[in-house]
Amino acid sequence: MVKVKLQDIIEEMSFQFDEWCSFLHLDTGEVIGMHEDLLMQAEENGPESEDGEEDLTTAWDIFINTEKYAALPDRFEINEYSMMEDFCLLQEGENKEKLLYAIRGGGAFRRFKDLVLALGIEQEWYDYRDSRYRQVAIRFCERHNMPYEE
């Protein structure tokens, strides 16, 4: 069985946004990302497109061969807000209080990132976030019995 590159999964998970779908081809270890509209188009029209778009062929393959693909954890499963909150709780003293306050209410992500930068702990945050994404990717591989490499 092919080993998937853990970093490929991590990069795809961190890239996700609304209406974006990501999959792992279980036979090849290829990580695939596409807009959900492409999947709907494949479902409605089959693999043929007017411009011969290769992504549509891939979307069709995902649609008809669901057993060959595993959907990567989406942004709701990953829950980066929870990561931010946990990171805040690891801090001490005034930094902890400022960070916890920053993540309350609308605009929490922007305030958090601005404050992390202002406090000079940006690299610490990114290292922490990367380690959490890595944990999610490893759990995903284990759940699908997919060998992986660093």
XYZ file of C-alpha atoms in Angstrom:
150
model
C 0.000 0.000 0.000
C 1.190 3.483 -0.876
C 2.188 5.821 1.943
C 0.550 9.218 1.955
C 2.649 12.267 2.759
C 1.358 13.677 6.018
C 2.377 17.187 4.953
C 0.125 16.952 1.867
C -2.869 16.238 4.101
C -1.940 19.012 6.537
C -1.528 21.571 3.748
C -4.870 20.654 2.175
C -6.689 20.809 5.520
C -5.240 24.230 6.327
C -6.247 25.537 2.877
C -9.952 24.737 3.205
C -12.664 27.344 2.993
C -16.435 27.358 2.533
C -17.634 25.142 -0.306
C -14.236 23.422 -0.655
C -14.003 19.625 -0.541
C -10.845 17.623 0.023
C -10.264 13.926 -0.470
C -7.564 11.318 -0.182
C -7.392 8.700 -2.927
C -6.916 5.575 -0.834
C -5.114 3.613 -3.565
C -2.648 6.265 -4.719
C -2.261 8.478 -1.635
C -3.051 11.535 -3.763
C -4.653 14.456 -1.926
C -7.313 16.195 -4.008
C -9.111 19.461 -3.348
C -11.913 21.013 -5.372
C -14.880 23.343 -5.170
C -18.106 21.534 -4.310
C -19.739 23.009 -7.435
C -17.462 20.768 -9.488
C -18.746 17.701 -7.645
C -22.344 18.786 -8.243
C -21.585 19.428 -11.911
C -20.090 15.942 -12.258
C -23.127 14.415 -10.573
C -25.475 16.234 -12.937
C -23.536 15.964 -16.213
C -21.238 12.990 -15.873
C -17.535 13.082 -16.699
C -17.847 14.994 -19.973
C -17.448 18.737 -20.115
C -17.330 21.175 -22.994
C -13.754 22.200 -22.311
C -12.499 18.734 -21.328
C -11.727 19.905 -17.816
C -9.607 17.305 -16.033
C -10.965 18.320 -12.624
C -14.450 17.322 -13.766
C -13.156 13.854 -14.641
C -11.663 13.611 -11.153
C -14.920 14.824 -9.598
C -16.820 12.180 -11.567
C -14.409 9.500 -10.367
C -14.985 10.600 -6.767
C -18.736 10.507 -7.350
C -18.850 6.986 -8.824
C -16.014 5.393 -6.821
C -16.726 6.621 -3.311
C -15.020 3.574 -1.784
C -11.682 4.714 -3.275
C -11.788 8.121 -1.586
C -11.922 9.393 1.964
C -13.072 12.937 2.684
C -10.447 14.824 4.663
C -11.589 16.456 7.899
C -13.268 19.745 7.063
C -12.819 23.038 8.866
C -15.675 22.209 11.242
C -14.035 18.948 12.302
C -10.663 20.677 12.608
C -12.098 23.591 14.643
C -9.301 26.136 14.570
C -11.210 28.268 17.096
C -10.780 25.474 19.629
C -7.070 25.413 18.790
C -6.842 29.142 19.495
C -8.681 28.728 22.777
C -6.401 25.877 23.876
C -3.346 27.931 22.903
C -4.634 30.828 25.019
C -5.024 28.521 28.008
C -1.385 27.433 27.693
C -0.212 31.026 28.124
C 0.432 32.621 31.490
C -0.536 35.797 33.274
C -1.551 38.886 31.370
C -0.932 37.328 27.942
C -3.405 34.574 28.746
C -6.090 37.057 29.797
C -5.539 39.311 26.768
C -5.692 36.388 24.364
C -8.820 34.914 25.937
C -10.506 38.310 25.718
C -9.449 38.702 22.070
C -11.182 35.503 20.954
C -14.618 36.503 22.227
C -17.270 37.580 19.734
C -17.151 38.527 16.081
C -13.755 39.131 14.520
C -12.075 36.759 16.978
C -9.688 35.284 14.414
C -8.393 38.679 13.261
C -8.025 40.034 16.820
C -6.269 36.855 17.933
C -3.783 36.937 15.049
C -3.097 40.647 15.548
C -2.510 40.146 19.274
C -0.287 37.093 18.789
C 1.844 39.224 16.471
C 1.906 42.163 18.914
C 2.903 39.886 21.813
C 5.752 38.397 19.798
C 4.441 34.832 20.078
C 3.472 34.370 16.443
C 5.928 31.523 15.812
C 4.829 29.809 19.021
C 1.212 29.963 17.788
C 2.063 28.608 14.337
C 4.116 25.775 15.833
C 1.222 24.896 18.140
C -1.350 25.080 15.346
C 0.835 22.962 13.051
C 1.191 20.292 15.738
C -2.589 20.183 16.161
C -3.127 19.859 12.402
C -0.556 17.067 12.411
C -2.523 15.241 15.138
C -5.728 15.538 13.096
C -3.943 14.224 9.987
C -2.483 11.247 11.869
C -5.880 10.340 13.342
C -7.395 10.562 9.865
C -4.758 8.210 8.415
C -5.179 5.752 11.267
C -8.981 5.801 10.945
C -8.626 4.865 7.265
C -5.760 2.391 7.798
C -3.621 4.547 5.536
C 0.133 4.345 6.092
C 1.823 7.724 6.136
C 5.258 9.262 6.052
C 6.522 12.523 7.442
